[in-house]
mmCIF file of C-alpha atoms in Angstrom:
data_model
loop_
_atom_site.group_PDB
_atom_site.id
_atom_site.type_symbol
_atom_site.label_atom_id
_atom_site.label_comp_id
_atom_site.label_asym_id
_atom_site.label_seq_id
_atom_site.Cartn_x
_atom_site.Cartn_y
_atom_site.Cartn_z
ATOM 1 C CA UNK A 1 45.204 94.895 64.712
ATOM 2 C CA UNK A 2 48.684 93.952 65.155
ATOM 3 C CA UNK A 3 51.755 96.182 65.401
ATOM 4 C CA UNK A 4 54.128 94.007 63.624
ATOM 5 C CA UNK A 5 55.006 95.221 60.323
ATOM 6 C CA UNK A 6 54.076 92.876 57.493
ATOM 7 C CA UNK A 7 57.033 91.432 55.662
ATOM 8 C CA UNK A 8 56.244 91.380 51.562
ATOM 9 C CA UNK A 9 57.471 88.146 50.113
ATOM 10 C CA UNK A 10 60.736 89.985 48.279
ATOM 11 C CA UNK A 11 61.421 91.702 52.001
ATOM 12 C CA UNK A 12 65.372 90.549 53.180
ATOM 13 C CA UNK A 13 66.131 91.456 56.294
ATOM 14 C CA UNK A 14 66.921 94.921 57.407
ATOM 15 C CA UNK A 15 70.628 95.889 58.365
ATOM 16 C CA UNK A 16 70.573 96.020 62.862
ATOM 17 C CA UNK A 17 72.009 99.421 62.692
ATOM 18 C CA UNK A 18 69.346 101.412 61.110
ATOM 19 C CA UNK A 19 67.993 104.670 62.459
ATOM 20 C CA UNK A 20 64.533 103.862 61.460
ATOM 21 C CA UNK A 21 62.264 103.197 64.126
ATOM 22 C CA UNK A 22 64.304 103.971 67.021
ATOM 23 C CA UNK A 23 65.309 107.661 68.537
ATOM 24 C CA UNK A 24 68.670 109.046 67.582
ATOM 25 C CA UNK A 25 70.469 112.111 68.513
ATOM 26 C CA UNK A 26 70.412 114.723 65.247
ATOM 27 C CA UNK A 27 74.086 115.136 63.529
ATOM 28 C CA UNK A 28 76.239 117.547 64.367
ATOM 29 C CA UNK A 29 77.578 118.304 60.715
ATOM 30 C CA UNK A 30 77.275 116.696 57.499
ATOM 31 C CA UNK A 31 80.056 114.360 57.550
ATOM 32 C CA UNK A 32 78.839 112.834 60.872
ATOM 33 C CA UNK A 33 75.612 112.024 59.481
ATOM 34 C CA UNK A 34 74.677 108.280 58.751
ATOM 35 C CA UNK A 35 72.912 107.740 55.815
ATOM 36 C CA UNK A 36 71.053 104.274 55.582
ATOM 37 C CA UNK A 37 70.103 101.937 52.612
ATOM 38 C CA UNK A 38 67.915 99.034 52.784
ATOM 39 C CA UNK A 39 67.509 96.573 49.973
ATOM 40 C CA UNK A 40 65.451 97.293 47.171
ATOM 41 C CA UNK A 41 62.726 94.796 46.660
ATOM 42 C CA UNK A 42 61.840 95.673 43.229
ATOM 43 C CA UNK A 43 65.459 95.521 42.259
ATOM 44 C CA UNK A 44 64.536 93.978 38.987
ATOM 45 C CA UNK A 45 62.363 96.587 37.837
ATOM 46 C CA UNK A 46 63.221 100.261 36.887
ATOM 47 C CA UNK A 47 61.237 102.998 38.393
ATOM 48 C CA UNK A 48 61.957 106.227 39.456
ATOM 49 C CA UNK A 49 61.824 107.737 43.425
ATOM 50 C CA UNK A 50 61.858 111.305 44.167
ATOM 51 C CA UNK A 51 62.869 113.155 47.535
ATOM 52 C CA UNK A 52 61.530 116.832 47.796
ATOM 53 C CA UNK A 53 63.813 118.559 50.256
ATOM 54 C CA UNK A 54 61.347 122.030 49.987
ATOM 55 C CA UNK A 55 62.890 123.510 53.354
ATOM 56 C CA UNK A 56 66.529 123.045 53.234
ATOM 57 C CA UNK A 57 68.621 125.281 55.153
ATOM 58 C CA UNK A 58 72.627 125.532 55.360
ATOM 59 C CA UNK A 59 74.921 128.673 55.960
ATOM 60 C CA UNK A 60 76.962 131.085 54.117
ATOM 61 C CA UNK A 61 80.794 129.969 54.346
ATOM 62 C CA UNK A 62 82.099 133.725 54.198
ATOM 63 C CA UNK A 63 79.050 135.486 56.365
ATOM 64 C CA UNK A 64 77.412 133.473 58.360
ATOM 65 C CA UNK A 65 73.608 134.524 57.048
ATOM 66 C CA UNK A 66 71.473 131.558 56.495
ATOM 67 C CA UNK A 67 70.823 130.007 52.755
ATOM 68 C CA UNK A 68 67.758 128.762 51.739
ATOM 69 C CA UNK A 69 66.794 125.782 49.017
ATOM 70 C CA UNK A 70 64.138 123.979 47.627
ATOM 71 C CA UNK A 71 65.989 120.067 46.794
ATOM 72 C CA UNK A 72 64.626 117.711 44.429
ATOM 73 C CA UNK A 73 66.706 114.321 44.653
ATOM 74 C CA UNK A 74 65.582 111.844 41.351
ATOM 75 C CA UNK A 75 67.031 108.036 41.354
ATOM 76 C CA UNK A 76 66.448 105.314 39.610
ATOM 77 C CA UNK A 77 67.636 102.517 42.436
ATOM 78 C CA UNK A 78 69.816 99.454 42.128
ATOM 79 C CA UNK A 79 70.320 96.949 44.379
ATOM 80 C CA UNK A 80 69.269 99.588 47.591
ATOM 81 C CA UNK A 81 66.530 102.062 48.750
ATOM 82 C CA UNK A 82 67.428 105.411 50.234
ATOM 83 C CA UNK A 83 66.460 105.195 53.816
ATOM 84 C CA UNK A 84 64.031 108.484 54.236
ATOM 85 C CA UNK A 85 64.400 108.974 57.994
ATOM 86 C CA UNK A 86 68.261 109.000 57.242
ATOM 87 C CA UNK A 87 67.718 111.470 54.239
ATOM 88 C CA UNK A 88 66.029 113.509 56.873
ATOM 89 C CA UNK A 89 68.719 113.712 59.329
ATOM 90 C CA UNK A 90 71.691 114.205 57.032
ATOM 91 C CA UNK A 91 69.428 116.967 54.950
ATOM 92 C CA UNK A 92 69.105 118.927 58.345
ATOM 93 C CA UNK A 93 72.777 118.681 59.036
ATOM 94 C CA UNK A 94 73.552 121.442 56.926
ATOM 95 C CA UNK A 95 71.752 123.653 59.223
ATOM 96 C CA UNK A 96 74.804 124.915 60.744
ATOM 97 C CA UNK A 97 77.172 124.047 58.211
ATOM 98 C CA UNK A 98 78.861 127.072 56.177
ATOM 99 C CA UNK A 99 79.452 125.991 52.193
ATOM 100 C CA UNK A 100 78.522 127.465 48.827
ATOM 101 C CA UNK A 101 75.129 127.151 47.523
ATOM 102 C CA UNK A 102 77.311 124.384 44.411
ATOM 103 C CA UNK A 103 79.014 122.614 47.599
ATOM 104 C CA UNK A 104 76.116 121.751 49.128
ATOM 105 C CA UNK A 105 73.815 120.420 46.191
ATOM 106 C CA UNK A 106 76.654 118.634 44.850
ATOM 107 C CA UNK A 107 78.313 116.931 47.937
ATOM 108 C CA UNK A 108 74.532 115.594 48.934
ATOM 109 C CA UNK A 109 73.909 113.835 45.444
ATOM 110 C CA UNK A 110 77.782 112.341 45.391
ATOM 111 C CA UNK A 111 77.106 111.079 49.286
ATOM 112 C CA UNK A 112 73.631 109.738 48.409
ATOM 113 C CA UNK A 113 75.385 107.946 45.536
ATOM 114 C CA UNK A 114 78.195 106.632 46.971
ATOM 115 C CA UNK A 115 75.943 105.452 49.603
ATOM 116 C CA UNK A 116 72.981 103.755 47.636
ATOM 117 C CA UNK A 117 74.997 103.275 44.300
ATOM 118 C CA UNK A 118 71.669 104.136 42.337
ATOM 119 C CA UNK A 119 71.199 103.220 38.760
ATOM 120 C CA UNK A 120 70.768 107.053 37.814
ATOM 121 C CA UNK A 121 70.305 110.387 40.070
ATOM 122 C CA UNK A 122 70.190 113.774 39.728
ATOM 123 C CA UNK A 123 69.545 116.696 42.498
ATOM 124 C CA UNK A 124 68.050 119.739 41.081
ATOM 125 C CA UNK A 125 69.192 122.800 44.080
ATOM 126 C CA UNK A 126 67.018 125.720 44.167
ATOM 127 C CA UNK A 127 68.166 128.504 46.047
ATOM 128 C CA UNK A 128 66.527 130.981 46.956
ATOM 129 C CA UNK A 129 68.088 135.046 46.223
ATOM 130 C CA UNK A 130 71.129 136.571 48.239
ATOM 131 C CA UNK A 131 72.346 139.423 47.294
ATOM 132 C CA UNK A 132 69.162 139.580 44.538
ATOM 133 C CA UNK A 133 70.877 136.485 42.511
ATOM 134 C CA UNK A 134 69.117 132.745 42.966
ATOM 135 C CA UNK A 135 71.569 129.591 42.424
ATOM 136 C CA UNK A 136 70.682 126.786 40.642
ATOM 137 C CA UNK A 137 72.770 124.236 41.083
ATOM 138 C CA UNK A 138 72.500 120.523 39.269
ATOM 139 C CA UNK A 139 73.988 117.350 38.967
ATOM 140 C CA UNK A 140 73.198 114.134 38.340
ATOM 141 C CA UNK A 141 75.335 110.445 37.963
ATOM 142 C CA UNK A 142 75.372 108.738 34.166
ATOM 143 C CA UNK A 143 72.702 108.251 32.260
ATOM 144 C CA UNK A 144 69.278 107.550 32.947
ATOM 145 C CA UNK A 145 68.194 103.506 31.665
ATOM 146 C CA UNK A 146 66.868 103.513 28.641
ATOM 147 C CA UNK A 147 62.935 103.754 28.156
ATOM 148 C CA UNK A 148 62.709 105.609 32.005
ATOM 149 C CA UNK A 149 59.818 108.603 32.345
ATOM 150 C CA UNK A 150 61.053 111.491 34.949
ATOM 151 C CA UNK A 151 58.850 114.385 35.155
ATOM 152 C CA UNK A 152 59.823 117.701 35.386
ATOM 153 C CA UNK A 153 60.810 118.814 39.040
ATOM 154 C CA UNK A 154 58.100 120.988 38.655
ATOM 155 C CA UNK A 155 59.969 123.769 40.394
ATOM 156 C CA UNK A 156 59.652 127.309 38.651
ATOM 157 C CA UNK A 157 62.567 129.689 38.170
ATOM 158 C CA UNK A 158 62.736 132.347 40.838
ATOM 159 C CA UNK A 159 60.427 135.364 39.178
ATOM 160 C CA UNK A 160 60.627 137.394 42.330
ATOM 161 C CA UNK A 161 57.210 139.279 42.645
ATOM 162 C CA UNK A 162 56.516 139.212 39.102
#
């Protein structure tokens, strides 16, 4: 078998400064993260792509402690693909960044839409109890095209040990 990739017919060439398939050093903070779009081959078509973030970690600005969330990132694309290896790299950038559990959810769906300028997305944030109170935090860009199906993010309300 060969190890080339196969190029669909609709494939354009990839931008030379991707992070895909090549070993790069992990970001330091959020804003030094590269996030990387490739070109959407279906860009005719709407359909929805979903990101499940279910380990995301960042810190508390005033304390230090760790937060914990469970991210759900819907888009319908445009004209570009969210690069997943990227997504990867800038999600675990937060690790030792201190903002509020609305900071974080928030600034991650503006960046991923300034970035991929997505036909519709929304980030559902699902964090998990500090102090005995979860956060939910969501946002999402315009409205979703017209005759689109998004299921539920399927992620329950914290019950605690109910």
């Amino acid at each position: 078998m060969s190890k080339t990739p196969r190029k669909s017919p609709k494939s354009a060439p990839l931008p030379p400064d991707l992070q895909l398939g090549r070993a790069v050093e992990w970001p330091t903070s959020p804003e030094t993260a590269q996030i990387d779009r490739v070109p959407n081959p279906q860009a005719d078509t709407n359909y929805l792509v979903r990101f499940t973030a279910p380990e995301f970690t960042s810190l508390c600005p005033m304390t230090g402690q760790p937060d914990f969330a469970h991210l759900m990132i819907d888009y319908v694309p445009g004209q570009w693909l969210l690069e997943s290896k990227s997504l990867k790299l800038y999600v675990a950038s937060f690790r030792n960044h201190g903002a509020f559990h609305e900071d974080c959810t928030v600034s991650i769906g503006k960046r991923i839409a300034a970035e991929i300028k997505p036909k519709w997305l929304r980030i559902g944030g699902y964090w998990y109890p500090r102090g005995g109170i979860p956060i939910d935090v969501f946002w999402q860009t315009g409205r979703l095209p017209k005759g689109m199906w998004v299921p539920e993010q399927g992620v329950a309300p914290y019950r605690g040990r109910g």
